[in-house]
mmCIF file with all atom_site columns, C-alpha atoms in Angstrom:
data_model
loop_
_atom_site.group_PDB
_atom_site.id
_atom_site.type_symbol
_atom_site.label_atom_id
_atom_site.label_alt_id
_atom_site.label_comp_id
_atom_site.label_asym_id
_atom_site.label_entity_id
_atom_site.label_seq_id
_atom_site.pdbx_PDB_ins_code
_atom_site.Cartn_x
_atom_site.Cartn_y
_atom_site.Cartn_z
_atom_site.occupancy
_atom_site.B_iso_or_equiv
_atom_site.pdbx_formal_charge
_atom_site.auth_seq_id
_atom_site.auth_comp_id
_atom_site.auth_asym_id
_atom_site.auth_atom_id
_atom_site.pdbx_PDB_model_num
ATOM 1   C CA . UNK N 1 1   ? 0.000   0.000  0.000   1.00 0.00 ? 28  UNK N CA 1
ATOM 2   C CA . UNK N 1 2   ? 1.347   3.455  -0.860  1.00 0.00 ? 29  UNK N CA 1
ATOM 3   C CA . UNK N 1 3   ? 1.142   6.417  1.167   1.00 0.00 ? 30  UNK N CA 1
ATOM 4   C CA . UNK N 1 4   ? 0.134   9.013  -1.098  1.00 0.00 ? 31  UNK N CA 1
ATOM 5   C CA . UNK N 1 5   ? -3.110  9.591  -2.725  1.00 0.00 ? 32  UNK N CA 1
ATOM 6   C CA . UNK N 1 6   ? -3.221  8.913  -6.034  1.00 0.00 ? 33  UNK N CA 1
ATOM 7   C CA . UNK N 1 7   ? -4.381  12.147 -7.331  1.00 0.00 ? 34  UNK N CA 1
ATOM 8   C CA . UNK N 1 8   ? -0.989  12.564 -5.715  1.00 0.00 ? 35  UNK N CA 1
ATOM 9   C CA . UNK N 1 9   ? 0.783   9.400  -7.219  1.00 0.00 ? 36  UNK N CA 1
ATOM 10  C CA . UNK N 1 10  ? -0.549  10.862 -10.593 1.00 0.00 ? 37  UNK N CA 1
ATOM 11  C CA . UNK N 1 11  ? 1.084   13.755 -10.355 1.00 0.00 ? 38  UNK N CA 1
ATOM 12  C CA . UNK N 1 12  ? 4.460   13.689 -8.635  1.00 0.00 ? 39  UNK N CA 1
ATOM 13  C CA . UNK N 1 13  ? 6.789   12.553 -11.731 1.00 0.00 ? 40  UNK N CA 1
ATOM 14  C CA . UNK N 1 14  ? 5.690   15.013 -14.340 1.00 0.00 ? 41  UNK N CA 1
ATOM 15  C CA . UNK N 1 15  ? 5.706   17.913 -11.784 1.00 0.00 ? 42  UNK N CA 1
ATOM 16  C CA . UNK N 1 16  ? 9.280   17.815 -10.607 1.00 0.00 ? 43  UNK N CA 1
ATOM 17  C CA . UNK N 1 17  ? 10.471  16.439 -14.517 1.00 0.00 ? 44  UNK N CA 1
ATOM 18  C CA . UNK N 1 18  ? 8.933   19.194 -16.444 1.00 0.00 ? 45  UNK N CA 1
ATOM 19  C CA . UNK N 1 19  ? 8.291   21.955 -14.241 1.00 0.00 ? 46  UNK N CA 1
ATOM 20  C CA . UNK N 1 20  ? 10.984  24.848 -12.864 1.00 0.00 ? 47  UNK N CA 1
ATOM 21  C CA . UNK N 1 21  ? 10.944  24.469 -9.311  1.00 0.00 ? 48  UNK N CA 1
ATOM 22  C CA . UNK N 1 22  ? 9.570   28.016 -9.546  1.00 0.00 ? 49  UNK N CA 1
ATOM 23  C CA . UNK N 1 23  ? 6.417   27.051 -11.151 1.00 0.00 ? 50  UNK N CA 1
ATOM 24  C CA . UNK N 1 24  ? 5.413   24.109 -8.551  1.00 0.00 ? 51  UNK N CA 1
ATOM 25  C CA . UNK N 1 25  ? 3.122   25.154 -6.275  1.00 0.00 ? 52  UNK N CA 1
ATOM 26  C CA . UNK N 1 26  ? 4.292   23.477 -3.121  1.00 0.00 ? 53  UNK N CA 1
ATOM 27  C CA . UNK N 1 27  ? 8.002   24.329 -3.400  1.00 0.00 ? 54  UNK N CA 1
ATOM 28  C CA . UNK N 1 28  ? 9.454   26.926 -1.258  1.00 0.00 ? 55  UNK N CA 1
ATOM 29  C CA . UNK N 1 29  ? 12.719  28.792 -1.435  1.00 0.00 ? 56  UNK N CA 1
ATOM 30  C CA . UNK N 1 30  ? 13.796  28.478 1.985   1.00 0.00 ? 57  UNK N CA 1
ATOM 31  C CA . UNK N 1 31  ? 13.054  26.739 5.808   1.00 0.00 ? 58  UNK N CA 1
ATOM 32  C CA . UNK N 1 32  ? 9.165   27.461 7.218   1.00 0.00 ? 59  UNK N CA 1
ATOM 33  C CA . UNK N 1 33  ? 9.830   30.036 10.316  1.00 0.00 ? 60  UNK N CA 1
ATOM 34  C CA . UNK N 1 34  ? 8.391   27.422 12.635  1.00 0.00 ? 61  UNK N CA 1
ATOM 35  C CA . UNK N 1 35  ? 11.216  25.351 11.680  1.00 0.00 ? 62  UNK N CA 1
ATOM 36  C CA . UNK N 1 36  ? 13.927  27.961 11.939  1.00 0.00 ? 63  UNK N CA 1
ATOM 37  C CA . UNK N 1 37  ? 12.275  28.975 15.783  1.00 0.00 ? 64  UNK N CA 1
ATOM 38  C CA . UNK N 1 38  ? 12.827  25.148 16.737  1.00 0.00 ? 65  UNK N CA 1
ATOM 39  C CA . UNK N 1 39  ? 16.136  25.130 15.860  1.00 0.00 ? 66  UNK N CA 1
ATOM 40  C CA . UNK N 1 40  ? 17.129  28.983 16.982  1.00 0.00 ? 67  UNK N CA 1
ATOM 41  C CA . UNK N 1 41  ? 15.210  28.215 20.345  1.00 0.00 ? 68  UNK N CA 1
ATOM 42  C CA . UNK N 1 42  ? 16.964  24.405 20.663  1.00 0.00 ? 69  UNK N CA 1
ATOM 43  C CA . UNK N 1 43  ? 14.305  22.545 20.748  1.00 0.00 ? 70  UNK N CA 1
ATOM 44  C CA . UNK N 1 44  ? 15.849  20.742 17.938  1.00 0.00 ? 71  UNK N CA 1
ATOM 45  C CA . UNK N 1 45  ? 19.378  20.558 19.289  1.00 0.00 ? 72  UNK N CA 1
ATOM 46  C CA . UNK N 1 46  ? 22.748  20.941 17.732  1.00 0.00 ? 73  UNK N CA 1
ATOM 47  C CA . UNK N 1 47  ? 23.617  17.620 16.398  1.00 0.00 ? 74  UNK N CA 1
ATOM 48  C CA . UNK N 1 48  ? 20.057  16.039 15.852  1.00 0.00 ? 75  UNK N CA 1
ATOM 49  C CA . UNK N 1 49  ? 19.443  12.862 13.975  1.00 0.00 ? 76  UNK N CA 1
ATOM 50  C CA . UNK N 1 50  ? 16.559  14.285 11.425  1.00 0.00 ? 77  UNK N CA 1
ATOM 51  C CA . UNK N 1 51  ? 14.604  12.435 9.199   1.00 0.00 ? 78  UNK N CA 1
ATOM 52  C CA . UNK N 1 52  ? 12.550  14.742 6.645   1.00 0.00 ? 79  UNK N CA 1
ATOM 53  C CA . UNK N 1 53  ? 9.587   12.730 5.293   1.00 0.00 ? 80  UNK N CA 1
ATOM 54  C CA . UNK N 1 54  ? 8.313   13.764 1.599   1.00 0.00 ? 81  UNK N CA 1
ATOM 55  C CA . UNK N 1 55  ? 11.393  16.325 1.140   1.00 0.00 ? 82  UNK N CA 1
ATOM 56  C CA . UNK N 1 56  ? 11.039  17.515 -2.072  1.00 0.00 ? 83  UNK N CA 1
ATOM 57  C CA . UNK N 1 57  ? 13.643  19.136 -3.210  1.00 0.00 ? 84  UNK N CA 1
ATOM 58  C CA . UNK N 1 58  ? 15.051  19.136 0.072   1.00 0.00 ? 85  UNK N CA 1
ATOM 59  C CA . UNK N 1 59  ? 15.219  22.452 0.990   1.00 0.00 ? 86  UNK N CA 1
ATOM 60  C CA . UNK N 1 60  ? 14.892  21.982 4.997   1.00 0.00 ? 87  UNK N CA 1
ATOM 61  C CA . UNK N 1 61  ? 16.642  19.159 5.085   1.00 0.00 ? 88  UNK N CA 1
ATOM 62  C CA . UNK N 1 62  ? 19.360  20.988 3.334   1.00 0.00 ? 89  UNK N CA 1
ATOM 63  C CA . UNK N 1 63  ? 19.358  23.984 5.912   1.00 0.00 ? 90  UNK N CA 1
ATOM 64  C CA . UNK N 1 64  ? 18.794  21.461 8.990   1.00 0.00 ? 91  UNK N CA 1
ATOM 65  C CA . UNK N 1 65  ? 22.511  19.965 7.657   1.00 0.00 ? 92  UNK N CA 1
ATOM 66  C CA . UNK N 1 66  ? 23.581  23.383 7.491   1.00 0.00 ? 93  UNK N CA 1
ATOM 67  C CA . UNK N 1 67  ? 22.919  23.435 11.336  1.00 0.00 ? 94  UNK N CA 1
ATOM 68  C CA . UNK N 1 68  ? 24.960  21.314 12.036  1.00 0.00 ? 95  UNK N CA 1
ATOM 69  C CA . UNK N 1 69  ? 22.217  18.220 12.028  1.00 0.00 ? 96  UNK N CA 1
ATOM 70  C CA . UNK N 1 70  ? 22.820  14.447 10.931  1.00 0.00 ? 97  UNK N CA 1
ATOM 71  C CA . UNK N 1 71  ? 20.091  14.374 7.682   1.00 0.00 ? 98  UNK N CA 1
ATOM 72  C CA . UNK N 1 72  ? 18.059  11.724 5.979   1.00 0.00 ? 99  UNK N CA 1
ATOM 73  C CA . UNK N 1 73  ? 15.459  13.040 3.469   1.00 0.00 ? 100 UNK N CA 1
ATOM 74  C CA . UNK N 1 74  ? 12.778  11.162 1.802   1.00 0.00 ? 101 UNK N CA 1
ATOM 75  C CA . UNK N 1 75  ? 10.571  11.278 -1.274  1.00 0.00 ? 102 UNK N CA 1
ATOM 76  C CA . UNK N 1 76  ? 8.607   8.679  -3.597  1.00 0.00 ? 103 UNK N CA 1
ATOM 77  C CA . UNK N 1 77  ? 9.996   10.929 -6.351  1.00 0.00 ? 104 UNK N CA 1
ATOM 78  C CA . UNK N 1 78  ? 13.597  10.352 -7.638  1.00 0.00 ? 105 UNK N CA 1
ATOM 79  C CA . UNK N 1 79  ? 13.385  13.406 -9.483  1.00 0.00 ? 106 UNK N CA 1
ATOM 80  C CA . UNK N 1 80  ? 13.145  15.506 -6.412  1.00 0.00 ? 107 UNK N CA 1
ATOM 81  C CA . UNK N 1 81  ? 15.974  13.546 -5.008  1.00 0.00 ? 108 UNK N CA 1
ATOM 82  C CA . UNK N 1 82  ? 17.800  14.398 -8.032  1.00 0.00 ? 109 UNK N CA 1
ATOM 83  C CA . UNK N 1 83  ? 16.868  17.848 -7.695  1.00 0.00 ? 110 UNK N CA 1
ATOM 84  C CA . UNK N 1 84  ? 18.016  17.971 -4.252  1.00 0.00 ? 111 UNK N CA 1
ATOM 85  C CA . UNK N 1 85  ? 21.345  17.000 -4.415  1.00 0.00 ? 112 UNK N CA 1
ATOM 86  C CA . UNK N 1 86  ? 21.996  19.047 -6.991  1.00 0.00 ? 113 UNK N CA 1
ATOM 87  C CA . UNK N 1 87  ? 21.102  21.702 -4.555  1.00 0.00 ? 114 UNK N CA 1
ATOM 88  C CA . UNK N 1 88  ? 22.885  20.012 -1.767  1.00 0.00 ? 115 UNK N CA 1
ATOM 89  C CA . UNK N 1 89  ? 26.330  20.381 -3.810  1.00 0.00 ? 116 UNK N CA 1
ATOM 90  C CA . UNK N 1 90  ? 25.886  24.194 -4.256  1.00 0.00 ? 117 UNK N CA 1
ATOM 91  C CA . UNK N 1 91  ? 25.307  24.473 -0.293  1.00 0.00 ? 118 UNK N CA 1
ATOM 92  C CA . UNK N 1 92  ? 28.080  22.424 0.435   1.00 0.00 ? 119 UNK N CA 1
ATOM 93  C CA . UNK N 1 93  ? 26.219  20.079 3.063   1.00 0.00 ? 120 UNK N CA 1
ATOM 94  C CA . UNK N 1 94  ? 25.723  16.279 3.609   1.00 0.00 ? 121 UNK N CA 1
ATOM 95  C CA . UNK N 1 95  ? 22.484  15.019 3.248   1.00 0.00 ? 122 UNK N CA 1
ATOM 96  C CA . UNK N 1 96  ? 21.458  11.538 2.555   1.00 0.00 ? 123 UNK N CA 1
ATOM 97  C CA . UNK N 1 97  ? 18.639  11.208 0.367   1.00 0.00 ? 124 UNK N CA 1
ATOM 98  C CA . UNK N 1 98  ? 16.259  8.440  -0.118  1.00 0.00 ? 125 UNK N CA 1
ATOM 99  C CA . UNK N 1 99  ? 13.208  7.733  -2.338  1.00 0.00 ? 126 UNK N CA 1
ATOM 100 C CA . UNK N 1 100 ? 11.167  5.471  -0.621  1.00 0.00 ? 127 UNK N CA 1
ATOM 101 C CA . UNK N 1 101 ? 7.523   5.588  0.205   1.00 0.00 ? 128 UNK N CA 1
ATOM 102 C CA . UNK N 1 102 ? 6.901   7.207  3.518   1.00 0.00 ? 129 UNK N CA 1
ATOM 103 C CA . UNK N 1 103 ? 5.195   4.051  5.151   1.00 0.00 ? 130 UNK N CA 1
ATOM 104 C CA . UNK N 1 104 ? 8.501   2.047  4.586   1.00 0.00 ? 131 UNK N CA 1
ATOM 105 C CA . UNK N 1 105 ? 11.416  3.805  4.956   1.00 0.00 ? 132 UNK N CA 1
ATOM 106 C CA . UNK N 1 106 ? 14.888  1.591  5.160   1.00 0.00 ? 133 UNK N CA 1
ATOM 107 C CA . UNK N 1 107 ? 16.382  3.306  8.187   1.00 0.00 ? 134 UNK N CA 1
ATOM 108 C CA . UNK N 1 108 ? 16.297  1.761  11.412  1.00 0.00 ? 135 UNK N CA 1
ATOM 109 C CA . UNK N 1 109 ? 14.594  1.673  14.675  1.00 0.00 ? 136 UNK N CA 1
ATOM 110 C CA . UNK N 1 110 ? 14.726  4.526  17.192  1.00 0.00 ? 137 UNK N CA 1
ATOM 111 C CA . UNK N 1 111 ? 17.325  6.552  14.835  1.00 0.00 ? 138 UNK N CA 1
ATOM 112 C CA . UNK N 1 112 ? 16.076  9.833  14.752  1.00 0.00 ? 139 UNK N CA 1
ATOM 113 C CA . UNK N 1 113 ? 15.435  12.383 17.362  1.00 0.00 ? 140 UNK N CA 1
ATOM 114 C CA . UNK N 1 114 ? 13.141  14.951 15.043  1.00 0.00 ? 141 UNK N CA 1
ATOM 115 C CA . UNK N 1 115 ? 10.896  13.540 12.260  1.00 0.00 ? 142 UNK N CA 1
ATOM 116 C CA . UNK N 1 116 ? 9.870   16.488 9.850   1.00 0.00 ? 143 UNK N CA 1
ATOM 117 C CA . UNK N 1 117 ? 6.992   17.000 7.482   1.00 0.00 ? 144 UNK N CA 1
ATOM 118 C CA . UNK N 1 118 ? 6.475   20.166 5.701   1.00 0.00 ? 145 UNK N CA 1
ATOM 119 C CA . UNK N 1 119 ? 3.022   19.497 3.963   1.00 0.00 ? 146 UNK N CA 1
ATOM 120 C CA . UNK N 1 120 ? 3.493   15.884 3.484   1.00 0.00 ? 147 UNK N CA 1
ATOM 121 C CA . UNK N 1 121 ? 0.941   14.350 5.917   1.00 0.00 ? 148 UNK N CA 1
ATOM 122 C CA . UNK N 1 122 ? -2.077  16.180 3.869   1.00 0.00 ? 149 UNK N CA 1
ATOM 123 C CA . UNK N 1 123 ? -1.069  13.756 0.795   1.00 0.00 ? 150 UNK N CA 1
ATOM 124 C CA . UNK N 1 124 ? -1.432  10.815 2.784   1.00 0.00 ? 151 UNK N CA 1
ATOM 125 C CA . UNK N 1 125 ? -4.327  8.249  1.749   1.00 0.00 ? 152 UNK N CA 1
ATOM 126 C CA . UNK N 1 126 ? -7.264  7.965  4.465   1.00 0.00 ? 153 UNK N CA 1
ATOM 127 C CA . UNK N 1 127 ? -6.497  3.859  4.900   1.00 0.00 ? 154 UNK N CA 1
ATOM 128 C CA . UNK N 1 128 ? -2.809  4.900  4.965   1.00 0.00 ? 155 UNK N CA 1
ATOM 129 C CA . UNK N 1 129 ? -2.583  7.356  8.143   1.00 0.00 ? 156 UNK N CA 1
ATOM 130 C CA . UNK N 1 130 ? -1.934  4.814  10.428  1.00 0.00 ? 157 UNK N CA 1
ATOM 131 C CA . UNK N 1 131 ? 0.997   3.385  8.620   1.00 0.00 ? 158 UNK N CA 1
ATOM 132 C CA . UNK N 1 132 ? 2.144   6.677  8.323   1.00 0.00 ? 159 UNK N CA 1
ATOM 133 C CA . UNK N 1 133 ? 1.921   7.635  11.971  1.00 0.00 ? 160 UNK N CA 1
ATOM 134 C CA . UNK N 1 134 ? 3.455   3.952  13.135  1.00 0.00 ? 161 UNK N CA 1
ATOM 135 C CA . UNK N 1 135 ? 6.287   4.564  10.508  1.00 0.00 ? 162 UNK N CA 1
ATOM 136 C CA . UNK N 1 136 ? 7.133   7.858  12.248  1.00 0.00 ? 163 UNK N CA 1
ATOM 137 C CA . UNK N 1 137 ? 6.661   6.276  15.646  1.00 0.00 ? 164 UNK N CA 1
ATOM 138 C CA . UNK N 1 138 ? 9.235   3.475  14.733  1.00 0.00 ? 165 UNK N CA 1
ATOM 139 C CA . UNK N 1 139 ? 11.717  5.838  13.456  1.00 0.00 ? 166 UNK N CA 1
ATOM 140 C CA . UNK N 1 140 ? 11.750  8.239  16.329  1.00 0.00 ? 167 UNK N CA 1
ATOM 141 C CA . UNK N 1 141 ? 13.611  7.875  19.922  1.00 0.00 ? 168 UNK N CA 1
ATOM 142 C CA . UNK N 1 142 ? 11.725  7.487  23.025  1.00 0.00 ? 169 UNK N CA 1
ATOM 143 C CA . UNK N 1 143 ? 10.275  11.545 23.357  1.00 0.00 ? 170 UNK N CA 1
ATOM 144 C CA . UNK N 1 144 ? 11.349  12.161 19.625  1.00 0.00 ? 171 UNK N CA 1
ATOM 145 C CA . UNK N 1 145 ? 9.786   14.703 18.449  1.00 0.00 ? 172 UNK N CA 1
ATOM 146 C CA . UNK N 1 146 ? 7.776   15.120 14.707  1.00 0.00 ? 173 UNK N CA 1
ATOM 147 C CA . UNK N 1 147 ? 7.120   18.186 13.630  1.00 0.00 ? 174 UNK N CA 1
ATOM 148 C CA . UNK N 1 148 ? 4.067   18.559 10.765  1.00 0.00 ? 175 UNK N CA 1
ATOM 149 C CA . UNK N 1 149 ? 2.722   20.856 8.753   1.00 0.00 ? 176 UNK N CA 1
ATOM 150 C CA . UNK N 1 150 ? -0.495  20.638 6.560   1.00 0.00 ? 177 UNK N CA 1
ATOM 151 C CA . UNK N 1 151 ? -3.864  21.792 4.805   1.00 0.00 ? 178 UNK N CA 1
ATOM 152 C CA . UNK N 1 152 ? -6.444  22.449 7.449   1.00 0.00 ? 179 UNK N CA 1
ATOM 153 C CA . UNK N 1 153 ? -10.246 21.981 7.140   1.00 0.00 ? 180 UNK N CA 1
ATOM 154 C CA . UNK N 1 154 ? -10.160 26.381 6.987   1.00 0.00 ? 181 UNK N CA 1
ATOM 155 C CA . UNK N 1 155 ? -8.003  26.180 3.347   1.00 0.00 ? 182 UNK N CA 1
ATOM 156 C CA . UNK N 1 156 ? -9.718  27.314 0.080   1.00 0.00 ? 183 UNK N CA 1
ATOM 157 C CA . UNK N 1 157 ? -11.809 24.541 -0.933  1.00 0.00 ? 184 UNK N CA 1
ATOM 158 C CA . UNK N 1 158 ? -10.462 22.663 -4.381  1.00 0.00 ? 185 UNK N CA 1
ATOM 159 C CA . UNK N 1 159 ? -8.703  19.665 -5.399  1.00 0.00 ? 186 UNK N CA 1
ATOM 160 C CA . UNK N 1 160 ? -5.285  18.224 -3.878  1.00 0.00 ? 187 UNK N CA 1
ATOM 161 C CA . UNK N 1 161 ? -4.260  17.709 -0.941  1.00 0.00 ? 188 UNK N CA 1
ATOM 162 C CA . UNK N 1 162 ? -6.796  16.538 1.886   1.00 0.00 ? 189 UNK N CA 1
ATOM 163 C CA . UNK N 1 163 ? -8.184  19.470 3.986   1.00 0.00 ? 190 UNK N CA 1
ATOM 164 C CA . UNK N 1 164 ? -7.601  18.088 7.736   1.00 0.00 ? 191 UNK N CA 1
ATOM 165 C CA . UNK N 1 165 ? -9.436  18.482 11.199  1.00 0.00 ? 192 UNK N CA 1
ATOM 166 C CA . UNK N 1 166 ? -8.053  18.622 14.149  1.00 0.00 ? 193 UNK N CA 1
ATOM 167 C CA . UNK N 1 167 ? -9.974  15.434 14.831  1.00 0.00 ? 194 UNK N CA 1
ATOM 168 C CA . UNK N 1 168 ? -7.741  14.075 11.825  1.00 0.00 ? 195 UNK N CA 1
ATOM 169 C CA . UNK N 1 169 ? -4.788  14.844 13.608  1.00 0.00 ? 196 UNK N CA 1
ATOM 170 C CA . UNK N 1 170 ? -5.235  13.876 16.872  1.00 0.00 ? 197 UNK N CA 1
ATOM 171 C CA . UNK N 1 171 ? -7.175  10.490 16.183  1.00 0.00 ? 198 UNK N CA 1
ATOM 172 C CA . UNK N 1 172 ? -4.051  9.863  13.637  1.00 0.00 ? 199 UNK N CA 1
ATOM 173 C CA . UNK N 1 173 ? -1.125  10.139 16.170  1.00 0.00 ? 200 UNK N CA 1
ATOM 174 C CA . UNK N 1 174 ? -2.683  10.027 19.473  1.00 0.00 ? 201 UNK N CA 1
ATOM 175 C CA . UNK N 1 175 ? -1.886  6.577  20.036  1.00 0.00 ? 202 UNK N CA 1
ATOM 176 C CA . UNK N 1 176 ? 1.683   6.861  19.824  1.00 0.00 ? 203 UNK N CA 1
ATOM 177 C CA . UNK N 1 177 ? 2.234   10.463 20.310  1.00 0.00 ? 204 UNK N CA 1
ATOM 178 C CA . UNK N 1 178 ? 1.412   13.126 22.951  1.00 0.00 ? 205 UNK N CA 1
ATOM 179 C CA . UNK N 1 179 ? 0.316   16.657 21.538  1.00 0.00 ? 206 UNK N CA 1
ATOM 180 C CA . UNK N 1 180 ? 2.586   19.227 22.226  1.00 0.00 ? 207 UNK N CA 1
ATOM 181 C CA . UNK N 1 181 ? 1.375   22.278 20.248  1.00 0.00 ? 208 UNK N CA 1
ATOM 182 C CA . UNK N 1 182 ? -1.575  22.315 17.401  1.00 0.00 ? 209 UNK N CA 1
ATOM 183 C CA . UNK N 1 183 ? -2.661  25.628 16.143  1.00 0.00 ? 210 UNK N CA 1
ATOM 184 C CA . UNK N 1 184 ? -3.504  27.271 12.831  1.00 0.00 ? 211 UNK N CA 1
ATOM 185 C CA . UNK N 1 185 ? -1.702  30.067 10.979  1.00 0.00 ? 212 UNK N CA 1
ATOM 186 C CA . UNK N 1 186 ? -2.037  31.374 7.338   1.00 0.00 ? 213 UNK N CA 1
ATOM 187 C CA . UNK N 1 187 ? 0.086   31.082 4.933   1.00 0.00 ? 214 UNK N CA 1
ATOM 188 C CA . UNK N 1 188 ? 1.077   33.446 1.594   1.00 0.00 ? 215 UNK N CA 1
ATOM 189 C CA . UNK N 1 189 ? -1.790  33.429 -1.274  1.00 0.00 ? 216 UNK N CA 1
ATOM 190 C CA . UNK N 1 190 ? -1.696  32.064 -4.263  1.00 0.00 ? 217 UNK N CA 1
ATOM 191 C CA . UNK N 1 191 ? -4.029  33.033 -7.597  1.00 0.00 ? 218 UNK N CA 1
ATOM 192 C CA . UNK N 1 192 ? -5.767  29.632 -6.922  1.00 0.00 ? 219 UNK N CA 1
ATOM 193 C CA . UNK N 1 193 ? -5.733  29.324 -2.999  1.00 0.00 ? 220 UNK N CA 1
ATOM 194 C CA . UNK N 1 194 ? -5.941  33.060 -1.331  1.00 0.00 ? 221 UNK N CA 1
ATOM 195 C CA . UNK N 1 195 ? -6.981  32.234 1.677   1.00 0.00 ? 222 UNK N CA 1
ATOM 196 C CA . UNK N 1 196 ? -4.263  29.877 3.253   1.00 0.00 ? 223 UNK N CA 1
ATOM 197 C CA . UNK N 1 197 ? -5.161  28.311 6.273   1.00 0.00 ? 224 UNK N CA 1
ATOM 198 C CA . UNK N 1 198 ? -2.295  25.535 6.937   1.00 0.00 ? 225 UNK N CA 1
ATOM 199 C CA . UNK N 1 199 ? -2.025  23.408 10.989  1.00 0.00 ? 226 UNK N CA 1
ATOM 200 C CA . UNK N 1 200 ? 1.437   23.766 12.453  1.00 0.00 ? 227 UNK N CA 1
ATOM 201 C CA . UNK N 1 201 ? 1.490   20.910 14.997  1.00 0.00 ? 228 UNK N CA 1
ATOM 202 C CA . UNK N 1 202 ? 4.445   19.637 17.594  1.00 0.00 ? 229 UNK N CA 1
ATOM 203 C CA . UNK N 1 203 ? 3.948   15.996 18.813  1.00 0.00 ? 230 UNK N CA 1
ATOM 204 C CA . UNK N 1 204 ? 6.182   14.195 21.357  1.00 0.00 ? 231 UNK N CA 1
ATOM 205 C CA . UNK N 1 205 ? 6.608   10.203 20.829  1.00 0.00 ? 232 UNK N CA 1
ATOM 206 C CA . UNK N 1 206 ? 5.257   8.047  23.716  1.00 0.00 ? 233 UNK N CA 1
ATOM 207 C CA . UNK N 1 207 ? 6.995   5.308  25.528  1.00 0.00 ? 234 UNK N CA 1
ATOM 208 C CA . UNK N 1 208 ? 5.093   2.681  23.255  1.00 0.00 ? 235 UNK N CA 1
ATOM 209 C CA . UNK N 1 209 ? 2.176   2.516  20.944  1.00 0.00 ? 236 UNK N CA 1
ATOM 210 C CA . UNK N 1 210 ? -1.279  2.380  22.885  1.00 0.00 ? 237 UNK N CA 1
ATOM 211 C CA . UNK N 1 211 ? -4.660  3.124  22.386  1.00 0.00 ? 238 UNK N CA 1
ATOM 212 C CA . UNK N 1 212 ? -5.889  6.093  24.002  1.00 0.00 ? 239 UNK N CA 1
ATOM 213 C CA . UNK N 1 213 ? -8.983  8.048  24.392  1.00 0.00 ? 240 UNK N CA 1
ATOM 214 C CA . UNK N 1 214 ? -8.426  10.950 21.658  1.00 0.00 ? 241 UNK N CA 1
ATOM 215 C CA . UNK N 1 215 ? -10.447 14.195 21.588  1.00 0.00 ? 242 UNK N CA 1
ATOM 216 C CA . UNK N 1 216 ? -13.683 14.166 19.529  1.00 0.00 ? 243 UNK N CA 1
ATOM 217 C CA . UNK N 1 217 ? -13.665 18.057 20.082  1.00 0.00 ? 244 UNK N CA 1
ATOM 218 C CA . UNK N 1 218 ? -12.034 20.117 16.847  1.00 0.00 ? 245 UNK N CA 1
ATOM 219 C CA . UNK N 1 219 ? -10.986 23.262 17.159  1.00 0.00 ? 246 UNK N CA 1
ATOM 220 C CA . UNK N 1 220 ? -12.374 26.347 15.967  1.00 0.00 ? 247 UNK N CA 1
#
């Protein structure tokens, strides 16, 4: 079973081949400011094992290794890899880059102390979001922490990614996670999406995977 969507799966070749990185939608020039706070704050410290799920081109996993971090980033798209270390060399950092899908990814147990995901999570298949979660779970440290970013149930309707709830989110990574910090904030417009409502959300791994009692209550 793959992650992604496959309105995703559809697209993710011919996007990276044929398009400027300029031109595709989801790219961004440089780290989120969430993710630079983390690091200028410590919460991610100095020397952090970091695993960045659904990379891209890599462009936070290329400034986490510019921080002084130990990097793995992934994709489902070897032309993204491709892109990435091209963009790696001209920065000057390590990063080792691997395309596999983001429920199987062929590091090992317990390797990581941050898991990333900048807008990754929002591609993920309904059936899948388990997977996903227990993949991240398995890859993180005892109190690891992931980081995610994604669509929230506020963004301009339209096809794409998933919109999520907060109910998404917390019935999703409850079970192996403890919630940290979930909020809302807007990001820039775009012609087709002007009103850019994204979740920014900070969740600490538990000790092991259990059941718990998640919130039915979304936020407003």
């Amino acid at each position: 079973m793959s992650a992604t969507t496959k309105y995703w799966l559809d697209r993710f070749g011919d996007e990276y081949a044929q398009e400027a990185p300029a031109d595709i939608s989801w790219v961004a020039c440089s780290a989120s400011s969430e993710f630079y706070r983390l690091i200028a704050d410590g919460v991610i410290a100095p020397g952090s094992v970091i695993v960045d799920i659904g990379c891209g081109l890599g462009v936070e996993a290329i400034f986490a290794a510019s921080q002084r971090m130990r990097v793995y980033g992934v994709d489902i798209s070897p032309t993204a890899l491709e892109r990435a270390a091209h963009l790696q060399e001209f920065f000057g950092v390590q990063v080792r880059w691997i395309e596999a899908d983001a429920t199987n990814i062929p590091l090992s147990d317990h390797l990581a102390d941050v898991v990333n995901d900048r807008f990754f999570f929002h591609n993920v298949a309904i059936e899948a979001r388990e997977a996903y979660a227990r993949s991240a779970f398995r890859l993180l440290k005892p109190d690891g922490l992931l980081v995610l970013r994604g669509f929230s149930d506020h963004m301009t309707p339209g096809t794409g990614p998933l919109r999520l709830t907060s109910d998404d989110l917390i019935n999703t990574f409850s079970p192996g996670f403890r919630c940290e910090h979930l909020s809302r904030f807007r990001n820039l417009p775009t012609e087709k999406r002007p009103d850019q409502w994204h979740w920014y959300s900070l969740w600490r791994r538990r000790p092991a995977w259990g059941q718990t009692t998640p919130s039915s209550h979304s936020l407003a």
